[in-house]
Short mmCIF file of C-alpha atoms in Angstrom, two decimals:
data_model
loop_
_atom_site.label_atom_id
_atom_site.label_comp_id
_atom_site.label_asym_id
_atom_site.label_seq_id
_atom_site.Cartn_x
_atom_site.Cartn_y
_atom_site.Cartn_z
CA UNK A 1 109.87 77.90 130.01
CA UNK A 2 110.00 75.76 126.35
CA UNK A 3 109.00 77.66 123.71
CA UNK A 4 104.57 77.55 122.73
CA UNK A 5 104.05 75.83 119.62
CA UNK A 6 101.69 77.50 117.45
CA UNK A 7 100.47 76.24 113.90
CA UNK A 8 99.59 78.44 111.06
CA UNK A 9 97.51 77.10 108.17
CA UNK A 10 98.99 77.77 104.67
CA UNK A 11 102.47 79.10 106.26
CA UNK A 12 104.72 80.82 103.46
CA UNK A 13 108.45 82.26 104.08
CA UNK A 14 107.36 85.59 103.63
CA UNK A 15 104.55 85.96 106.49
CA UNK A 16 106.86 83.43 108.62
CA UNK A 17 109.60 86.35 108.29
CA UNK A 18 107.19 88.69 109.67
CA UNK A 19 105.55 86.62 112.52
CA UNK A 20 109.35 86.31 113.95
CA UNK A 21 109.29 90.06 114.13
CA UNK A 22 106.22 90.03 116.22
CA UNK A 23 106.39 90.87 120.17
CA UNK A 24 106.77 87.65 122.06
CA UNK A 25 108.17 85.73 119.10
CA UNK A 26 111.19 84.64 121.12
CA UNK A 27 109.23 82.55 122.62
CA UNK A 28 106.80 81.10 120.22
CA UNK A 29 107.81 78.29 117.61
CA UNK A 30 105.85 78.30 114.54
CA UNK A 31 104.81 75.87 112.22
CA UNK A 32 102.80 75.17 109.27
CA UNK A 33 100.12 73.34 108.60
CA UNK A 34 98.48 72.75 105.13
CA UNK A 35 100.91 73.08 102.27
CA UNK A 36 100.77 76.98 101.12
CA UNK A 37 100.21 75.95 97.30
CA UNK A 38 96.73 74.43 98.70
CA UNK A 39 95.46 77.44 99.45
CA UNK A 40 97.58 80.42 97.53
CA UNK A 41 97.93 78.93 94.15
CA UNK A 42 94.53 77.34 93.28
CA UNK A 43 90.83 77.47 93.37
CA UNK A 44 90.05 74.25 93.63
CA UNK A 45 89.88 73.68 97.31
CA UNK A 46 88.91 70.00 99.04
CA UNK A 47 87.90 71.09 102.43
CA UNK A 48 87.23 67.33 103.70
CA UNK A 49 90.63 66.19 102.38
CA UNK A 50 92.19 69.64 103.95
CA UNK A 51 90.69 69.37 107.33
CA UNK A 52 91.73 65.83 107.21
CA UNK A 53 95.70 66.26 106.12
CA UNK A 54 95.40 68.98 108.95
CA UNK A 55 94.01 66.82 111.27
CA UNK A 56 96.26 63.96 111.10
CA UNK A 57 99.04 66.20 111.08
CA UNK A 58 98.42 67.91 114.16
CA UNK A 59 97.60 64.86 116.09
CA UNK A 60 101.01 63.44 115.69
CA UNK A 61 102.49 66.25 116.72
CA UNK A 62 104.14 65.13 120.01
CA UNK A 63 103.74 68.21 121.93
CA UNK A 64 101.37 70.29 123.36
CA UNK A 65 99.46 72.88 120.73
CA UNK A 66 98.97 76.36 122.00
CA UNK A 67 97.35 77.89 119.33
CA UNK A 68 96.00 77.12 115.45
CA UNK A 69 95.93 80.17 113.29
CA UNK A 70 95.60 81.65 110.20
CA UNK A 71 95.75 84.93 108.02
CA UNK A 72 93.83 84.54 104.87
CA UNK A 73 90.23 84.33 103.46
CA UNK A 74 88.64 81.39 102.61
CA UNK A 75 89.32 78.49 102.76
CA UNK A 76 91.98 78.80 105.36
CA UNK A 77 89.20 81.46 107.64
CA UNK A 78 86.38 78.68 107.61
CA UNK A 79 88.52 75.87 108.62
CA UNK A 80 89.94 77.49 111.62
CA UNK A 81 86.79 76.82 113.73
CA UNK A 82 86.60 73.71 112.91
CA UNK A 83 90.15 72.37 113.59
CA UNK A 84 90.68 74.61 116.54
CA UNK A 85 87.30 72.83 118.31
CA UNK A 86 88.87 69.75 117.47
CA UNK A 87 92.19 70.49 119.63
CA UNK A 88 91.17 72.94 122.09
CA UNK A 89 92.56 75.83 120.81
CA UNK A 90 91.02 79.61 120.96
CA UNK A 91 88.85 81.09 118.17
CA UNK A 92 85.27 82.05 117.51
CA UNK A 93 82.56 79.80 116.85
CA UNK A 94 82.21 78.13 113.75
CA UNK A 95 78.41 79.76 113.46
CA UNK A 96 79.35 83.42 114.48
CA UNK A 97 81.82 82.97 111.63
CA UNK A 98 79.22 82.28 109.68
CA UNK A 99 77.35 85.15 110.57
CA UNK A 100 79.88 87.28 108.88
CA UNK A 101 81.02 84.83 105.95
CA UNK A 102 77.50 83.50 104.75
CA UNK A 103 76.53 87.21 103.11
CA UNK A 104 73.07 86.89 102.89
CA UNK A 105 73.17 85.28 106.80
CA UNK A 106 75.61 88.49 107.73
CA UNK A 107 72.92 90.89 106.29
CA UNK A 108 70.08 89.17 108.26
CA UNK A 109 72.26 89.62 110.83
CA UNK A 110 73.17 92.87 110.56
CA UNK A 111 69.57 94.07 109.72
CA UNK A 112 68.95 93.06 113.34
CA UNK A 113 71.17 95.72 114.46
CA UNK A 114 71.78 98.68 112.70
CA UNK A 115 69.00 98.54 109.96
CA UNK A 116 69.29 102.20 108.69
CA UNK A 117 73.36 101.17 107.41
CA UNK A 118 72.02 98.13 105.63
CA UNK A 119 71.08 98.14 101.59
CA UNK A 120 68.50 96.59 100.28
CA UNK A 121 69.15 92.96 99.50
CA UNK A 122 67.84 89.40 98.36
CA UNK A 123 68.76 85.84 97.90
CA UNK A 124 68.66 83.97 94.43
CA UNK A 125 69.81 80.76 92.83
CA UNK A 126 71.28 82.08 89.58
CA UNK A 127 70.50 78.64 87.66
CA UNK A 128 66.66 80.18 88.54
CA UNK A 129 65.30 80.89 85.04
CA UNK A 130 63.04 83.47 86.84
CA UNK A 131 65.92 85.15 89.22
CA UNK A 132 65.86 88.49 87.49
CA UNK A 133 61.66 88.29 88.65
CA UNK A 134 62.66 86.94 92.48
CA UNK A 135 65.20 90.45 92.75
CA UNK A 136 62.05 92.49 91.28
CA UNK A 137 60.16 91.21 93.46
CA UNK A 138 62.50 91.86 96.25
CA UNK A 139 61.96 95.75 95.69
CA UNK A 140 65.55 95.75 93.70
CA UNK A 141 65.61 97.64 90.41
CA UNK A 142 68.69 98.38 87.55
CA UNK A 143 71.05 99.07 88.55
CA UNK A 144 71.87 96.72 91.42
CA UNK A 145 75.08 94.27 92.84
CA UNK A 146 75.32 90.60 92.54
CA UNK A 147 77.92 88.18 93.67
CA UNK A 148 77.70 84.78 95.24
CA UNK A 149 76.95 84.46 99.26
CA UNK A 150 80.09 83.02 99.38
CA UNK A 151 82.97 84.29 97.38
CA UNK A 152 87.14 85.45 97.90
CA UNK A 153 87.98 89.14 97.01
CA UNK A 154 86.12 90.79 94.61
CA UNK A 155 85.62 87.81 92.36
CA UNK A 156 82.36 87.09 90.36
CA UNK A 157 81.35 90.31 91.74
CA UNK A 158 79.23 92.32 89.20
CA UNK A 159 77.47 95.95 88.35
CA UNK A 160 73.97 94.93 86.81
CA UNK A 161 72.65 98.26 84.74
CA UNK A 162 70.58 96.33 82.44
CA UNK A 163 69.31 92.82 81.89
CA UNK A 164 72.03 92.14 79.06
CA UNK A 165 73.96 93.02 82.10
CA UNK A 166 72.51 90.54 84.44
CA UNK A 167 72.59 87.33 81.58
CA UNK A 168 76.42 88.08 81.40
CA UNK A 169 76.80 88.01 84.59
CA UNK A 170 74.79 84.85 85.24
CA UNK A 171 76.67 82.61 82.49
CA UNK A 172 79.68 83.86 84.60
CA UNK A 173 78.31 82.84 87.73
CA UNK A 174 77.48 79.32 86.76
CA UNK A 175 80.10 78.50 84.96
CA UNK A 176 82.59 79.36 88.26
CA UNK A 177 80.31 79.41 91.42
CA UNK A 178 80.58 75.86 91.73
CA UNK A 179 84.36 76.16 92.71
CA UNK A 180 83.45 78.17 96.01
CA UNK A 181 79.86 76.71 96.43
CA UNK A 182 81.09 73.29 96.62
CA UNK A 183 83.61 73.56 99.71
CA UNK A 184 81.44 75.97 101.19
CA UNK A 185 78.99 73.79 101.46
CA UNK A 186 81.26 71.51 103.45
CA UNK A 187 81.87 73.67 105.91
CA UNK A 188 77.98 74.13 106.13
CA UNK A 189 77.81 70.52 106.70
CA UNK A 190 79.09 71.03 110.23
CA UNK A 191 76.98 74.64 111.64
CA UNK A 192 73.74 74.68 113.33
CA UNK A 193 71.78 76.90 110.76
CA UNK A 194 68.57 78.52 111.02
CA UNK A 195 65.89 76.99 108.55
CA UNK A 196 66.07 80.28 106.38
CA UNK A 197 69.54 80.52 106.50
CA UNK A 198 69.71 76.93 105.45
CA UNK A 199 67.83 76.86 102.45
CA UNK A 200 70.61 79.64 101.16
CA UNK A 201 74.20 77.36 100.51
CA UNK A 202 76.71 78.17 98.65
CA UNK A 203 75.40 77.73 95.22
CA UNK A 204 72.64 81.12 95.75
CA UNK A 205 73.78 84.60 95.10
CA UNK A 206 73.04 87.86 96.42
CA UNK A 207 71.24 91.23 94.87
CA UNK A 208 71.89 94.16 97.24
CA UNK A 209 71.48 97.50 96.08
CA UNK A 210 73.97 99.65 95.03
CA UNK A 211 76.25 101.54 97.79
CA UNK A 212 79.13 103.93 97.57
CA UNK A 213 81.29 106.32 98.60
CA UNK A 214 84.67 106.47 100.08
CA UNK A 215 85.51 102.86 101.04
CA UNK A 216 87.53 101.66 104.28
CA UNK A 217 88.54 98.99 106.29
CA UNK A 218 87.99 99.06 110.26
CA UNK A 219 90.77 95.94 111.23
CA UNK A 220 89.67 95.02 115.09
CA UNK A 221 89.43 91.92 117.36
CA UNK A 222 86.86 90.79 120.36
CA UNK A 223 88.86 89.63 123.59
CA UNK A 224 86.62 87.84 126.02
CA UNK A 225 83.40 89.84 124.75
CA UNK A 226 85.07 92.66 123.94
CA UNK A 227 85.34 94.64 120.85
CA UNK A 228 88.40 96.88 119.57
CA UNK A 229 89.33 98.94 116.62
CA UNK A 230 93.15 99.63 116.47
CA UNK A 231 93.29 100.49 112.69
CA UNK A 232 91.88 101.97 109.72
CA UNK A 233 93.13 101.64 106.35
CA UNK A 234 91.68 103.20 102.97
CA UNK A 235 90.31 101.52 100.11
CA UNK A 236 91.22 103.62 96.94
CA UNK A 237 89.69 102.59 93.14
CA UNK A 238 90.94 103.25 89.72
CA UNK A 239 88.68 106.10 88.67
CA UNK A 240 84.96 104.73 87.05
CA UNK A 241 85.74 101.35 88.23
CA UNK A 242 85.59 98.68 90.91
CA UNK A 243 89.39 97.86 90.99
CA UNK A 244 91.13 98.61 93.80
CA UNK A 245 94.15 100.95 92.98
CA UNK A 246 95.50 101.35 96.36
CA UNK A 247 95.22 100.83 100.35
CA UNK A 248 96.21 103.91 102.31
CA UNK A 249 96.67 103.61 106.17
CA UNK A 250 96.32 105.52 108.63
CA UNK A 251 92.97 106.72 106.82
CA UNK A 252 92.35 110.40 105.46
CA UNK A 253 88.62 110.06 106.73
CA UNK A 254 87.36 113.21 109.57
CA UNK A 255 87.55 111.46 112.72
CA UNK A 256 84.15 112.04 113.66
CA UNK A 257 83.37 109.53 110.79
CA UNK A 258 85.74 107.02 111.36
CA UNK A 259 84.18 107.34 115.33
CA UNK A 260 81.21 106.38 113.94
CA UNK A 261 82.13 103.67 111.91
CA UNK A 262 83.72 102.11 114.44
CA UNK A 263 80.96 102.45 117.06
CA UNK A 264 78.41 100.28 114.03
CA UNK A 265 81.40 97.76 114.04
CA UNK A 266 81.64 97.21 117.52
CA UNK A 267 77.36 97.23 117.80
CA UNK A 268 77.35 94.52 115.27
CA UNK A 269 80.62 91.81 116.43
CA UNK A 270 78.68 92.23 120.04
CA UNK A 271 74.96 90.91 118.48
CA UNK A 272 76.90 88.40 116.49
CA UNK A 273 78.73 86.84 119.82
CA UNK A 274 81.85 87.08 117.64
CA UNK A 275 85.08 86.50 120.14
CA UNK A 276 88.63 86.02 120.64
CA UNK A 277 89.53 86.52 117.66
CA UNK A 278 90.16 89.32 114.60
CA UNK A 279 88.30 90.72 112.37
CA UNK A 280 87.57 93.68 109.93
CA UNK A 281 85.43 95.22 108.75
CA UNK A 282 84.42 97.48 105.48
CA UNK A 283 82.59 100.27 105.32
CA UNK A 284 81.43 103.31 102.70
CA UNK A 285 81.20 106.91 103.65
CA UNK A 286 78.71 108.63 101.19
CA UNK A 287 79.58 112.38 101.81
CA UNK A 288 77.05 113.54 99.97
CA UNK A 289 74.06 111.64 101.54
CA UNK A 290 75.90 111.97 105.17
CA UNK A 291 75.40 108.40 105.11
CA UNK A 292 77.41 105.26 106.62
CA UNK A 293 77.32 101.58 104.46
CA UNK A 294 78.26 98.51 105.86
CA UNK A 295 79.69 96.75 102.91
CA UNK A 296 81.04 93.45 104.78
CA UNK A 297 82.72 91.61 107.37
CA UNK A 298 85.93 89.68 106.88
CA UNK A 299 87.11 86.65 109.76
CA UNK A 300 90.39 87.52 109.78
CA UNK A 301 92.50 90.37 109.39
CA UNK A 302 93.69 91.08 106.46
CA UNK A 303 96.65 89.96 105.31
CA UNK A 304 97.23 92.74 102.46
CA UNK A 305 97.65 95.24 105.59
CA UNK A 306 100.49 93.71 107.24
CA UNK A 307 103.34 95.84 105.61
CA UNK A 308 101.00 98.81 106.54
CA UNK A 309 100.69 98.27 110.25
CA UNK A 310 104.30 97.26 109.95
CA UNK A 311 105.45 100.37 108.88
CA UNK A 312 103.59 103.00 110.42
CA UNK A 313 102.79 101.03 114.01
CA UNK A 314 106.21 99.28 114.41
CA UNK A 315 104.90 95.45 113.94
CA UNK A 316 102.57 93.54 111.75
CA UNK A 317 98.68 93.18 112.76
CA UNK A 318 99.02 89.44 112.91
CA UNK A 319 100.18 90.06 116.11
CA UNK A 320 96.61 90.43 116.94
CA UNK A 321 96.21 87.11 115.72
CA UNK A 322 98.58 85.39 117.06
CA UNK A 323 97.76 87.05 120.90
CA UNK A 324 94.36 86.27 120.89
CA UNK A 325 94.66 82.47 119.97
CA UNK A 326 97.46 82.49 122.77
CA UNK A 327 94.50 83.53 125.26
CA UNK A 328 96.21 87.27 125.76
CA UNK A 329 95.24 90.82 125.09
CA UNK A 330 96.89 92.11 122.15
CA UNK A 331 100.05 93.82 122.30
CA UNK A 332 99.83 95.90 119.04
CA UNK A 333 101.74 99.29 119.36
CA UNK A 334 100.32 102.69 117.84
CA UNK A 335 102.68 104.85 115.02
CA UNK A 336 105.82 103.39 116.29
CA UNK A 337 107.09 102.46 113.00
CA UNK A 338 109.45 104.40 110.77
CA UNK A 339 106.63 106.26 108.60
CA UNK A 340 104.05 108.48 108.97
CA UNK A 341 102.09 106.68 106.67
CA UNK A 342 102.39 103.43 104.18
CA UNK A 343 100.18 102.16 100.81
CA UNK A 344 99.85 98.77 99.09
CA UNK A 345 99.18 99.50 95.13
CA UNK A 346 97.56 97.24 92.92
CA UNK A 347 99.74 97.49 89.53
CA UNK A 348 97.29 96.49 86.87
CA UNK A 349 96.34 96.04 83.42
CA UNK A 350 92.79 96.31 81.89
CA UNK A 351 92.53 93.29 79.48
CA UNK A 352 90.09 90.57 78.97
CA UNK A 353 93.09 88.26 79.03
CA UNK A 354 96.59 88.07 77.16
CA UNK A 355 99.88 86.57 77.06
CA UNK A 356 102.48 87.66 79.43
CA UNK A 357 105.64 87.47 77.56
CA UNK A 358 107.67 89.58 79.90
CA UNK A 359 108.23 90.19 84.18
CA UNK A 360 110.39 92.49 85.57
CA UNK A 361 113.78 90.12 86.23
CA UNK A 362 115.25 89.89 89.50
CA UNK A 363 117.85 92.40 89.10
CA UNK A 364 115.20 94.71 88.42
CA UNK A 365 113.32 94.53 91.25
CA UNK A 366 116.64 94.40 93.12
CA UNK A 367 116.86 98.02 91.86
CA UNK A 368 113.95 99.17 92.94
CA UNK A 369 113.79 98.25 96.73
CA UNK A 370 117.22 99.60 96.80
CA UNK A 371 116.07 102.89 95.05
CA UNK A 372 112.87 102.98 96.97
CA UNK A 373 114.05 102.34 100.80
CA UNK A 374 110.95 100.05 102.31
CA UNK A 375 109.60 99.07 99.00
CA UNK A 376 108.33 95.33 98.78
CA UNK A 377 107.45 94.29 95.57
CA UNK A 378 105.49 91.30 94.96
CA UNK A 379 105.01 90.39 91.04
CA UNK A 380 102.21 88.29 90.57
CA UNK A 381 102.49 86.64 87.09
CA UNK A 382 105.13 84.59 85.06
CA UNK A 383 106.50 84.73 81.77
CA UNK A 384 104.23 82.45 79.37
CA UNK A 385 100.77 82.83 81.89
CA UNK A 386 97.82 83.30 80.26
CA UNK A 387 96.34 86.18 82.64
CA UNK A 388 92.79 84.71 82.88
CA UNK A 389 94.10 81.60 84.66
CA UNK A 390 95.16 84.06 87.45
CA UNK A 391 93.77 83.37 90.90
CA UNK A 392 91.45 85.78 93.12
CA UNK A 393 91.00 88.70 90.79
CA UNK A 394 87.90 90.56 89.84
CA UNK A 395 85.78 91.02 87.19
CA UNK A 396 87.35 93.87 85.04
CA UNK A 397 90.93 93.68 85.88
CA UNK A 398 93.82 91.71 86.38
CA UNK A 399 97.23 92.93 89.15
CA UNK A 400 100.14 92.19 87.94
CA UNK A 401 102.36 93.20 91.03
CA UNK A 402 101.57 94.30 94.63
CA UNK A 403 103.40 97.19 95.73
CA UNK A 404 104.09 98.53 99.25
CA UNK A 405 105.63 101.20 100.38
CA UNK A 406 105.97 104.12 102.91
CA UNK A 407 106.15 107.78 103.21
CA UNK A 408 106.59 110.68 104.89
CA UNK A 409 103.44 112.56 103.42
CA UNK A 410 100.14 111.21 100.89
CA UNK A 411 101.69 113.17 97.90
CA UNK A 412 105.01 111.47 98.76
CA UNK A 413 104.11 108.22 98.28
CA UNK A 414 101.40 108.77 95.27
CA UNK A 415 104.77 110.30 93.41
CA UNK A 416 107.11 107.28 94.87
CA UNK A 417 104.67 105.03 93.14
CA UNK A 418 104.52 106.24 90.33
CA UNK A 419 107.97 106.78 89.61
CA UNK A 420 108.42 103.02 90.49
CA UNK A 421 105.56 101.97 88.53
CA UNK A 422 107.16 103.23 85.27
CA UNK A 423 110.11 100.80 85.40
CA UNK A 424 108.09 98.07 86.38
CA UNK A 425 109.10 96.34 82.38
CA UNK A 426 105.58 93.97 81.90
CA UNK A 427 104.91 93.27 78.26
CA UNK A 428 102.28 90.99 76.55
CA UNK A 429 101.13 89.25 73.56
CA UNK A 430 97.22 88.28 72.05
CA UNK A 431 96.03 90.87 74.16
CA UNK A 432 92.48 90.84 74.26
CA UNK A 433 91.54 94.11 74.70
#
């Protein structure tokens, strides 16, 4: 039997490495589809011309297609429906996609189901002179959490605690939400949306009151109306503030809570008629309150937890991807990988912008992953970059490297990491402070 083709939007060398690892692989031929710059390197994203390059691409192809897939966040997440109803292929509908990518839809949505995990939450234009009055009036009071129905990461995500607060946050907002809204609202252009949810595109924002607690990630798929959980991974924060400091999998929650987490998941992909395909989805544990958050729901899995699942279950989770698209059950191994557990770290700095005037050189990081058996490094900025013109970061911070690694024990890899931290060599000019 010749080998499946199968197409991945936005294909770099670094995930290609890892989807020839996967189980199966020796019979699979990838290729990509969408230049990766397109979608890593920018935020200015023409869905219509995208869909259309793809498109043309994949039509003079002259074999058969077994699959189209992907691993990011928008755009790459919202174009997959689309393309893969244009060539047969396997994924979920365009509109339960929606369901989880359109926020204010997804609460609606999940307000169906399981009412008593949902915040409060409105809609509101936020070039609406009288938004701050259409969240009062929603039964939302200071403080409270904006961001756009439609954004990537944590970006233009903000704490309001008082209305100086909130007119910050709005000139933010529309100076940038156009560069989401705009695409998003081509992919809008081809769902069946209910009146109410129509009225709400990608230029409105949403209010939702405040949640917290110990964040996590449930990663999961639906095959043939099915839901499964195979993973959980921690979300950990710099202390006092909403940047992510590092991902810890398997999670440290009690089991009985991560049980119940994952029972709400699977309740709410079933009402949605999400299917063959992956998902995840993120949660808050407030300890105190004995109380379970549903913060979102992501079309994809994510791609930040591939080293994780690599490491500690023997194989990347975008075998789950690729599986499901090929029609097939996942076959994702459990803790069959050479650690007991594995953490991505966020290596940041706290400016309002500067000058980077100096990376860590090759030879460096060379060092490193040699000194640190397992380590990936994955430096983010460039001597000369100013950091504010850096690409999906949020509000307060800005990550200078990604770092995974793996470990026998939690203090064992908090200590690696810091240790390797120190000689990461970063230094900056005009800092902005």
């Amino acid at each position: 039997m010749g080998s499946r083709h199968i197409f991945v939007v936005g294909l770099n060398e670094a995930n290609h490495e890892r989807l020839r690892r996967l189980r199966g692989a020796e019979h699979w031929q990838f290729h990509g589809v969408i230049e990766p710059a397109a979608v890593y390197d920018t935020e200015e994203f023409d869905i219509a011309a995208m869909l259309a390059e793809a498109t043309a691409e994949l039509e003079a192809f002259g074999e058969p297609i077994a699959a189209v897939v992907g691993y990011m966040d928008f755009p790459v997440s919202t174009m997959l429906p689309i393309l893969c109803e244009r060539f047969g292929t396997r994924t979920t509908s365009l509109e339960s996609l929606l369901k989880c990518e359109h926020k204010y839809w997804s609460r609606r949505v999940q307000r169906e189901v399981i009412p008593e995990h949902i915040p409060a939450f409105t809609a509101f234009d936020p070039f609406d002179e009288r938004a701050l009055e259409v969240i009062g009036a929603a039964g939302l009071y200071f403080p409270f959490f904006v961001k756009p129905v439609k954004s990537s990461g944590s970006k233009l995500g903000f704490r309001i605690a008082t209305p100086e607060d909130f007119q910050a946050a709005i000139a933010c907002l529309r100076a940038e939400i156009g560069l989401i809204a705009d695409p998003f609202n081509t992919v809008l252009e081809h769902a069946r949306l209910p009146p109410e949810v129509a009225e709400v595109d990608g230029g409105y924002c949403i209010a939702e009151e405040i949640i917290g607690g110990w964040q996590c990630t449930l990663e999961g798929y639906v095959f043939q109306g099915e839901p499964v959980v195979y993973g959980v991974v921690d979300s950990i924060r710099y202390p006092g503030v909403l940047s992510f400091y590092h991902y810890l999998y398997p999670s440290q929650l009690p089991q009985v809570v991560q049980d119940e987490m994952i029972g709400l998941a699977k309740r709410v992909m079933a009402h949605i008629g999400y299917d063959n395909a992956a998902f995840n989805v993120e949660f808050f544990w407030d300890e105190v309150q004995g109380r379970l958050w549903l913060l979102e729901i992501n079309t994809r899995i994510s791609q930040s937890h591939c080293d994780l699942f690599e490491k500690v279950d023997g194989v990347s989770h975008q075998q789950v991807t690729v599986d499901l698209a090929l029609g097939q059950r996942p076959d994702m191994p459990s803790r069959q990988g050479d650690y007991a557990l594995a953490g991505k770290f966020f290596h940041r700095v706290f400016f309002r912008d500067a000058v980077v005037s100096r990376v860590p050189t090759e030879e460096e990081i060379a060092a490193l992953e040699a000194d640190y058996p397992g380590a990936v490094i994955d430096v983010q900025v460039v001597a000369g970059q100013r950091l504010s013109t850096l690409p999906e970061q949020d509000s307060y911070s800005y990550a200078l490297a990604h770092v995974w690694l793996g470990a026998a024990d939690y203090a064992g890899l908090l200590a690696d990491y810091e240790a390797l931290a120190a000689r990461l060599a970063f230094e900056f000019t005009e800092i902005e402070s």
